[in-house]
Coordinates of C-alpha atoms and ligand atoms in Angstrom, one line a residue:
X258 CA 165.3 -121.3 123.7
X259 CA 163.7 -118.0 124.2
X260 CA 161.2 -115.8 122.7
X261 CA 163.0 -113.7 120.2
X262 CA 165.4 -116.4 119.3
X263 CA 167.2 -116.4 115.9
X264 CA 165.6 -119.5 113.7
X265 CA 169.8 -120.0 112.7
X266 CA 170.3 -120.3 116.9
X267 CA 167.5 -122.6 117.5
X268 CA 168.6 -124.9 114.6
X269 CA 172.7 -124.9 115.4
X270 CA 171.5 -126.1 118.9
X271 CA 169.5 -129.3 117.0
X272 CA 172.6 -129.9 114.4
X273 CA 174.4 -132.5 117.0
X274 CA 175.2 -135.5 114.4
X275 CA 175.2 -135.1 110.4
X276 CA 171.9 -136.1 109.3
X277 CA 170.5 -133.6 112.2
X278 CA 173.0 -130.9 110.7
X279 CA 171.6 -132.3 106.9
X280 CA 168.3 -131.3 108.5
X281 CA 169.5 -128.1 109.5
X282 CA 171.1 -126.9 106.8
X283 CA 168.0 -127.5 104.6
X284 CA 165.9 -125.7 106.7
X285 CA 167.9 -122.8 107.2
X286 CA 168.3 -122.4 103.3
X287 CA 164.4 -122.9 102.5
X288 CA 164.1 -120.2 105.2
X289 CA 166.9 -118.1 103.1
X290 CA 165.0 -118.7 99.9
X291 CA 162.1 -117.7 101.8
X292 CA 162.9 -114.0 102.4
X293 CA 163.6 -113.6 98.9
X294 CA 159.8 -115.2 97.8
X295 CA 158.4 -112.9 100.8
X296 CA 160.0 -109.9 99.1
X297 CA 159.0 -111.0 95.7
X298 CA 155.0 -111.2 96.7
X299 CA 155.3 -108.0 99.2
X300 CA 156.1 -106.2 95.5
X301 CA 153.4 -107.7 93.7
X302 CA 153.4 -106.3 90.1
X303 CA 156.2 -103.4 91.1
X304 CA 158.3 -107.1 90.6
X305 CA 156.3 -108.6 88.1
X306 CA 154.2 -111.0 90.0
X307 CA 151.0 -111.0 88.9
X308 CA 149.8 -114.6 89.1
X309 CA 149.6 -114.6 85.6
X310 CA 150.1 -118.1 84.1
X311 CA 153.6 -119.1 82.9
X312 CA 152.6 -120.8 79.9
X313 CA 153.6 -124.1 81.6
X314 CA 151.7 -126.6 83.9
X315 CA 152.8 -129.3 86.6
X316 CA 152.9 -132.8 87.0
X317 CA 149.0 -132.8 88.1
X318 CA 148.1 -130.0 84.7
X319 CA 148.0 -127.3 87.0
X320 CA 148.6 -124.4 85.1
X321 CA 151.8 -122.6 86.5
X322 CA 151.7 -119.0 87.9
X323 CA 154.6 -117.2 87.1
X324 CA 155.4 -117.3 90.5
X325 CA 155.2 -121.0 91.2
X326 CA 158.2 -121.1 88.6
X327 CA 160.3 -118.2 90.3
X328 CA 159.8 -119.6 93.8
X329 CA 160.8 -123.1 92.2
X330 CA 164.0 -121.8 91.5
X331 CA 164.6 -120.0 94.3
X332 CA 164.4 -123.2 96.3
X333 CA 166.9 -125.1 94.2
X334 CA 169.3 -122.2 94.1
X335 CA 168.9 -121.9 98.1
X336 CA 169.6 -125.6 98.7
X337 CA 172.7 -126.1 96.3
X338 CA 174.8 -126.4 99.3
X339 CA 172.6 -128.5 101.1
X340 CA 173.5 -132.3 100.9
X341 CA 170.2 -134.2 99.5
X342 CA 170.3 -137.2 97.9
X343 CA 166.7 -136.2 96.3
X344 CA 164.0 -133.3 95.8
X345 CA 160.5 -133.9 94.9
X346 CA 158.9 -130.7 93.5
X347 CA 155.1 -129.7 92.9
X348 CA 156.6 -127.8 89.8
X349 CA 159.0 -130.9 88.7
X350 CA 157.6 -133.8 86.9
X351 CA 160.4 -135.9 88.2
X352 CA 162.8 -136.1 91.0
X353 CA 165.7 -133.9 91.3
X354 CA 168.9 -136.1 91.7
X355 CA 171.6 -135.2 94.0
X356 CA 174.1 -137.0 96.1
X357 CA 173.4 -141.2 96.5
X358 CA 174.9 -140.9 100.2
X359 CA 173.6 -137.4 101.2
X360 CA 171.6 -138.1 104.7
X361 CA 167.8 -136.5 103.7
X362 CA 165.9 -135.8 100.9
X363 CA 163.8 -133.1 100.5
X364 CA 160.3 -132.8 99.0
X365 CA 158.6 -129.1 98.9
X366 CA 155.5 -127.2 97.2
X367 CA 157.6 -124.1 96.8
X368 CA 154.1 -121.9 96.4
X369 CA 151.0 -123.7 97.8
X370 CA 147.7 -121.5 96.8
X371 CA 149.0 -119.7 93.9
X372 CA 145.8 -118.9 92.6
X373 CA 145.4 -116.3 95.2
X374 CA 148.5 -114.7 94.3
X375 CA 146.5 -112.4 91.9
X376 CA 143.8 -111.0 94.7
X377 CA 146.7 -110.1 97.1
X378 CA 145.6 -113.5 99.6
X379 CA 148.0 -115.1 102.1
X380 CA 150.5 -117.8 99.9
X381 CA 153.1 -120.5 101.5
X382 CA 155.6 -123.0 101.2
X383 CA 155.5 -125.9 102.1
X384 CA 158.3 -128.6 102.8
X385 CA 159.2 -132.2 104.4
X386 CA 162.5 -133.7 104.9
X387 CA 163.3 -137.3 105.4
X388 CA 166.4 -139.6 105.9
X389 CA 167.7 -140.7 102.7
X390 CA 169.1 -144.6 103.3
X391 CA 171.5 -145.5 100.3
X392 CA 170.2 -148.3 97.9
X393 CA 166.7 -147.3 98.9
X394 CA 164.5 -144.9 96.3
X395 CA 163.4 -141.9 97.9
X396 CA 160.1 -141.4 98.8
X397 CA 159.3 -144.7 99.4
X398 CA 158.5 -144.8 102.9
X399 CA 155.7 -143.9 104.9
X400 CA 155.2 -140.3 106.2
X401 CA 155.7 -141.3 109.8
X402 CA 159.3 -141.8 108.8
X403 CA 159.5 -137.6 108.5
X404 CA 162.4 -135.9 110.5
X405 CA 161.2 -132.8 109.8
X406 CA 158.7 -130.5 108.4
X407 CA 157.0 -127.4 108.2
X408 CA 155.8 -124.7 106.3
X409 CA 156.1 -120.4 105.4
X410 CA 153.0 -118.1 105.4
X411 CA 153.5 -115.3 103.3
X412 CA 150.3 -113.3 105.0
X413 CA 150.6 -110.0 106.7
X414 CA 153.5 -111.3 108.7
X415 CA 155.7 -113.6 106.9
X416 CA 156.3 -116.6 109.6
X417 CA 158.0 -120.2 109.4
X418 CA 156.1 -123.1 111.4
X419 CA 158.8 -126.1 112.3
X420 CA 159.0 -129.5 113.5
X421 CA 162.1 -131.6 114.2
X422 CA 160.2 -134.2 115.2
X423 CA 159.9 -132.8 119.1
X424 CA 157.0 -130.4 119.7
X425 CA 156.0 -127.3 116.9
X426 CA 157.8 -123.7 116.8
X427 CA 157.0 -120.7 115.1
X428 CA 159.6 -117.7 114.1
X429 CA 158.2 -114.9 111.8
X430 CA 160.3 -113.1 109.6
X431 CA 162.3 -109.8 111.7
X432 CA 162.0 -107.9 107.9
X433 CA 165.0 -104.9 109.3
X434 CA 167.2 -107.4 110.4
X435 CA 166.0 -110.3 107.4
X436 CA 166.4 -112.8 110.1
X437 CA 163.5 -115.0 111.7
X438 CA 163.1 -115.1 115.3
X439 CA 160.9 -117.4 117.3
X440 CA 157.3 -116.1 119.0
X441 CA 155.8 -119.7 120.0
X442 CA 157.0 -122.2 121.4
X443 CA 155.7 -125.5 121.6
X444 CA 152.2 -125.1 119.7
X445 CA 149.4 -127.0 120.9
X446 CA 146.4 -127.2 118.7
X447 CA 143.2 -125.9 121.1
X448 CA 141.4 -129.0 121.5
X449 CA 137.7 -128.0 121.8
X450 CA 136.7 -125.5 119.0
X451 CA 133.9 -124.8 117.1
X452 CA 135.3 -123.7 113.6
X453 CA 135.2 -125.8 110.1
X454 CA 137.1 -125.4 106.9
X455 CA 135.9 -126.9 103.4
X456 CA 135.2 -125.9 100.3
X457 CA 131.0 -126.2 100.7
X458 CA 130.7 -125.7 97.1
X459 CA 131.4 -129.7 96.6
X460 CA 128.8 -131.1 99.1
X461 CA 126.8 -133.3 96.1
X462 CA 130.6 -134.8 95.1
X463 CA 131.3 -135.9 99.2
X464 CA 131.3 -139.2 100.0
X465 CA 127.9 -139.8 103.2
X466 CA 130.2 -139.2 105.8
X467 CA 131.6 -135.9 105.0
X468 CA 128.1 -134.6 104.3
X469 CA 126.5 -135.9 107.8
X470 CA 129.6 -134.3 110.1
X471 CA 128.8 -131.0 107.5
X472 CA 125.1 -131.1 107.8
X473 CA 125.5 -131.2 111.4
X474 CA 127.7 -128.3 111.8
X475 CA 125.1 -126.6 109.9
X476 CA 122.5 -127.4 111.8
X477 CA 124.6 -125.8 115.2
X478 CA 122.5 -125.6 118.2
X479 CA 119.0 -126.8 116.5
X480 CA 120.4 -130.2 115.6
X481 CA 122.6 -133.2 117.1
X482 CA 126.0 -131.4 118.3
X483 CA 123.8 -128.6 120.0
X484 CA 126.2 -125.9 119.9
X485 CA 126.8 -123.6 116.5
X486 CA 129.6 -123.8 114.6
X487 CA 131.9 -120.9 112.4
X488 CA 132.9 -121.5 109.0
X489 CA 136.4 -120.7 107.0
X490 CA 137.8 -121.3 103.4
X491 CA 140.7 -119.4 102.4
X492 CA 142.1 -121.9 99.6
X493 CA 144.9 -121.8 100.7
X494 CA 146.2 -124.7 103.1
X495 CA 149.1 -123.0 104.7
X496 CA 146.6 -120.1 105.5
X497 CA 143.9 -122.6 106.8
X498 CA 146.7 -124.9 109.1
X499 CA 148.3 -121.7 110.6
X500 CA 144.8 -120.8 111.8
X501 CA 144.2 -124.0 113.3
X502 CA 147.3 -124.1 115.0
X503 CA 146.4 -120.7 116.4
X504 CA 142.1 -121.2 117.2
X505 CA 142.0 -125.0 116.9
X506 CA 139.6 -126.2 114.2
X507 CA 139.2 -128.6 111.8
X508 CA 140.3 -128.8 108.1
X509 CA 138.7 -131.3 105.0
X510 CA 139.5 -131.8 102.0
X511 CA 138.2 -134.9 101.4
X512 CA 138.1 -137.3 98.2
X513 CA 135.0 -136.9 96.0
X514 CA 133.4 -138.3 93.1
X515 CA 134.8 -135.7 90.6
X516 CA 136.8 -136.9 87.8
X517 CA 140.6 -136.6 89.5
X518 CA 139.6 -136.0 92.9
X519 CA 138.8 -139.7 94.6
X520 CA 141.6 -138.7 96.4
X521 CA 141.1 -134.9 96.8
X522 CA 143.3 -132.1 95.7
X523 CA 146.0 -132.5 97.6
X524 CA 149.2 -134.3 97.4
X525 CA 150.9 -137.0 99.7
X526 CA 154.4 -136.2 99.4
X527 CA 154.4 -132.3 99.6
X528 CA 151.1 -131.1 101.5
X529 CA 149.7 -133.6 103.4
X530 CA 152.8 -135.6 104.8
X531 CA 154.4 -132.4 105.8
X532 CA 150.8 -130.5 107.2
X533 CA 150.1 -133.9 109.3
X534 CA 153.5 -134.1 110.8
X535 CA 153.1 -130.5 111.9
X536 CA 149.5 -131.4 112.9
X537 CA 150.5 -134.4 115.0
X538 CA 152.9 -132.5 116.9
X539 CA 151.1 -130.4 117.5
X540 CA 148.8 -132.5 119.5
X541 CA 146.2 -132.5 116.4
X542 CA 145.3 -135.0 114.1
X543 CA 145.2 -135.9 110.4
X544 CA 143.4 -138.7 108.6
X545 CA 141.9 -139.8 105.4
X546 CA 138.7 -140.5 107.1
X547 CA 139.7 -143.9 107.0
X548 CA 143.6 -143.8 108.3
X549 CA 146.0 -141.5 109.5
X550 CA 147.9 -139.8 106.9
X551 CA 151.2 -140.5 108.2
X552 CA 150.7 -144.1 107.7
X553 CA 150.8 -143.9 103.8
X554 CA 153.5 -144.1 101.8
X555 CA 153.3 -142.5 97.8
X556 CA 153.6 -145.0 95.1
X557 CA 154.1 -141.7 93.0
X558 CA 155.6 -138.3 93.3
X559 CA 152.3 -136.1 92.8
X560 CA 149.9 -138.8 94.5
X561 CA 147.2 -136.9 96.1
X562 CA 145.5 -137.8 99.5
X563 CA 142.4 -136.5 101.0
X564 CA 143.3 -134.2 104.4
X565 CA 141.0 -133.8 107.3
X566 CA 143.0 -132.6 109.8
X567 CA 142.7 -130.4 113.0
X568 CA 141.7 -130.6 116.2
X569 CA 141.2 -134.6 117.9
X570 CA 138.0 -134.0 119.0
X571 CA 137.1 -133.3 115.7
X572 CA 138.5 -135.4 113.5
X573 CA 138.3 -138.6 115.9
X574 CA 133.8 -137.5 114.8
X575 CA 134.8 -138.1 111.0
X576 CA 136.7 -140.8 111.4
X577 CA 133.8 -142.2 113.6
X578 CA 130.8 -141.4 110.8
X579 CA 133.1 -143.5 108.5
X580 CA 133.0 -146.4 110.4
X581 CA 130.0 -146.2 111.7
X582 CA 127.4 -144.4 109.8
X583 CA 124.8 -144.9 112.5
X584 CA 126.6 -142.4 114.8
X585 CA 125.0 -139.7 111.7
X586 CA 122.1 -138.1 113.2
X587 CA 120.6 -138.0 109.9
X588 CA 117.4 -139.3 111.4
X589 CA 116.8 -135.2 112.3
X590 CA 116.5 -133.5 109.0
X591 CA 118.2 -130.0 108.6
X592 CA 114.9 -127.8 109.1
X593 CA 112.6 -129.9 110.6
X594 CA 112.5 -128.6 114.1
X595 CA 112.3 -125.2 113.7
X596 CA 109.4 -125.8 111.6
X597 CA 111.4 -123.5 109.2
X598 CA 110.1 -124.9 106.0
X599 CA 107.8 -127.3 107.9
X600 CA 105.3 -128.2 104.8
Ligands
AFP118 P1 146.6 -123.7 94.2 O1 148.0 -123.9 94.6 O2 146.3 -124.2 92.9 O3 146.0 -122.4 94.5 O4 145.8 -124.8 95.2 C1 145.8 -124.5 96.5 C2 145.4 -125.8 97.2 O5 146.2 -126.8 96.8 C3 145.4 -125.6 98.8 O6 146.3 -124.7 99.2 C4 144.0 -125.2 99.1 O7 143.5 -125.6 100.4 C5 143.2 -126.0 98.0 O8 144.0 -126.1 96.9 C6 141.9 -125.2 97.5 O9 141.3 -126.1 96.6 P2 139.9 -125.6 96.0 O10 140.3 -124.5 95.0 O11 139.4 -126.8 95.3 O12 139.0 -125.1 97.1

């Protein structure tokens, strides 16, 4: 391989037996269908996209932008050719039905953070493919059982992040010659980094654990982890794991004690199989808190699953404060060192 590389090059050199040229040809046409989203969001409203809502809504009751729809389609259209026995779709209530004895299935959020379509913020796509055994239901194993997986920024460049289950590669889109060509091989996540992501807004809803690794990130170099820490939330999770494979990191989106969200916001199946995978490969790591992500299986399509994922370091600290809540340095409240609001 070599930088520059055509994505169609890389994969023809993985396609060696037929569920490998399944894998292949699915990834090569959710990269086709790609460069027609990308165009469609570079436009904006000179297309028609303007994150309005359809009219519709999801499996979860997400309202449905009329993008999520359009990219939807584009997906299907782009894999007729592609021998699945299944899709799973954010936008489908139920399973797409293909071909019994096709090698893989395929199960894809075809726009992940459509509600920053409409203020012009970075979008994706997000997909994981797995062997389809004949007799078996799809979806019914867990997500360690992935052959591949990855995911398409649409941000200022539009790049593809992929895993065939050796090592992650990332191609961004060559927009002259509509082809994508490689620009990193073999992405490691950094290891020691001082950078959070999570929505802050729910700290009352998190669960003790989330709120002491939080709290001490907040408390930076006056408090336990005596060094300061940088904070990012760009709701969108492409945006957030393509930074973190880039600057190392750690992401959470834990469960909570809102109505809905025991098991956070985002789903098994299509976000946080696919985004561990990568993760993993990457030499990262992705949990619940309580067990790694790629050890569950979805006992339905849309299951959610909370994601804290990132750099080891990191989330080995999480998974720590949930076993044992001693390690919390809660014993050092937030101000009362500096004597900041010392009463
Ligand atoms: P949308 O697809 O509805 O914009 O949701 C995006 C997302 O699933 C994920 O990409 C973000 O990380 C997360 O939701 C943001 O959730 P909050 O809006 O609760 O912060």
């Amino acid at each position: 391989m070599g930088q520059g590389q055509t994505l169609s090059a890389f994969l023809d050199s993985h396609a060696v037996d037929p569920q490998r040229k399944a894998v292949a040809a699915a990834v090569a046409a959710i990269a086709a269908g790609s460069i027609e989203i990308s165009e469609l969001i570079g436009q904006g409203a000179l297309a028609g996209i303007t994150g309005a809502a359809h009219g519709g809504s999801n499996a979860d009751g997400d309202v449905q932008k009329d993008l999520d729809v359009k990219a939807d389609e584009i997906i299907v259209a782009a894999l007729k050719d592609v021998p699945y026995a299944a899709l799973a779709s954010e936008e489908s209530d139920t399973l797409l039905d293909g071909d019994p004895s096709a090698p893989i299935s395929i199960a894809y959020d075809p726009l992940d953070g459509s509600s920053n379509i409409d203020t012009n913020m970075t979008v994706g796509t997000i997909f994981s493919i797995i062997p389809n055994q004949p007799g078996v239901k799809p979806f019914t194993a867990p997500g360690s059982c992935q052959i591949a997986a990855g995911f398409v920024v649409y941000g200022p460049q539009t790049s593809l992040v992929l895993t065939l289950g050796d090592g992650v590669d990332i191609f961004t889109l060559d927009r002259k010659a509509k082809v994508y060509r490689l620009i990193r091989e073999r992405v490691t996540v950094p290891a020691d980094t001082a950078e959070y992501a999570i929505n802050a807004s729910n700290h009352r809803h998190w669960e003790q654990p989330i709120r002491d690794f939080v709290d001490e990130c907040i408390a930076g170099s006056d408090g336990p982890r005596a060094k300061d820490f940088n904070m990012r939330w760009i709701g969108s999770l492409v945006a957030e794991v393509y930074r973190i494979l880039t600057r190392g990191g750690v992401f959470l989106y834990p469960g909570d004690n809102r109505p809905g969200y025991g098991n956070g916001r985002l789903r098994l199946l299509y976000e946080t199989h696919p985004m561990s995978f990568v993760m993993e490969q990457a030499g990262g790591a992705a949990s619940t808190g309580r067990e790694r992500v790629l050890d569950l299986t979805a006992k339905t399509i849309h299951q959610r699953s909370p994601l804290i994922m990132g750099s080891i370091d990191k989330v080995k600290r999480i998974e720590l404060l949930h076993t044992d809540p001693s390690a919390a340095s809660r014993s050092a409240p937030l101000f009362a060192r500096r004597g900041l609001f010392r009463v």
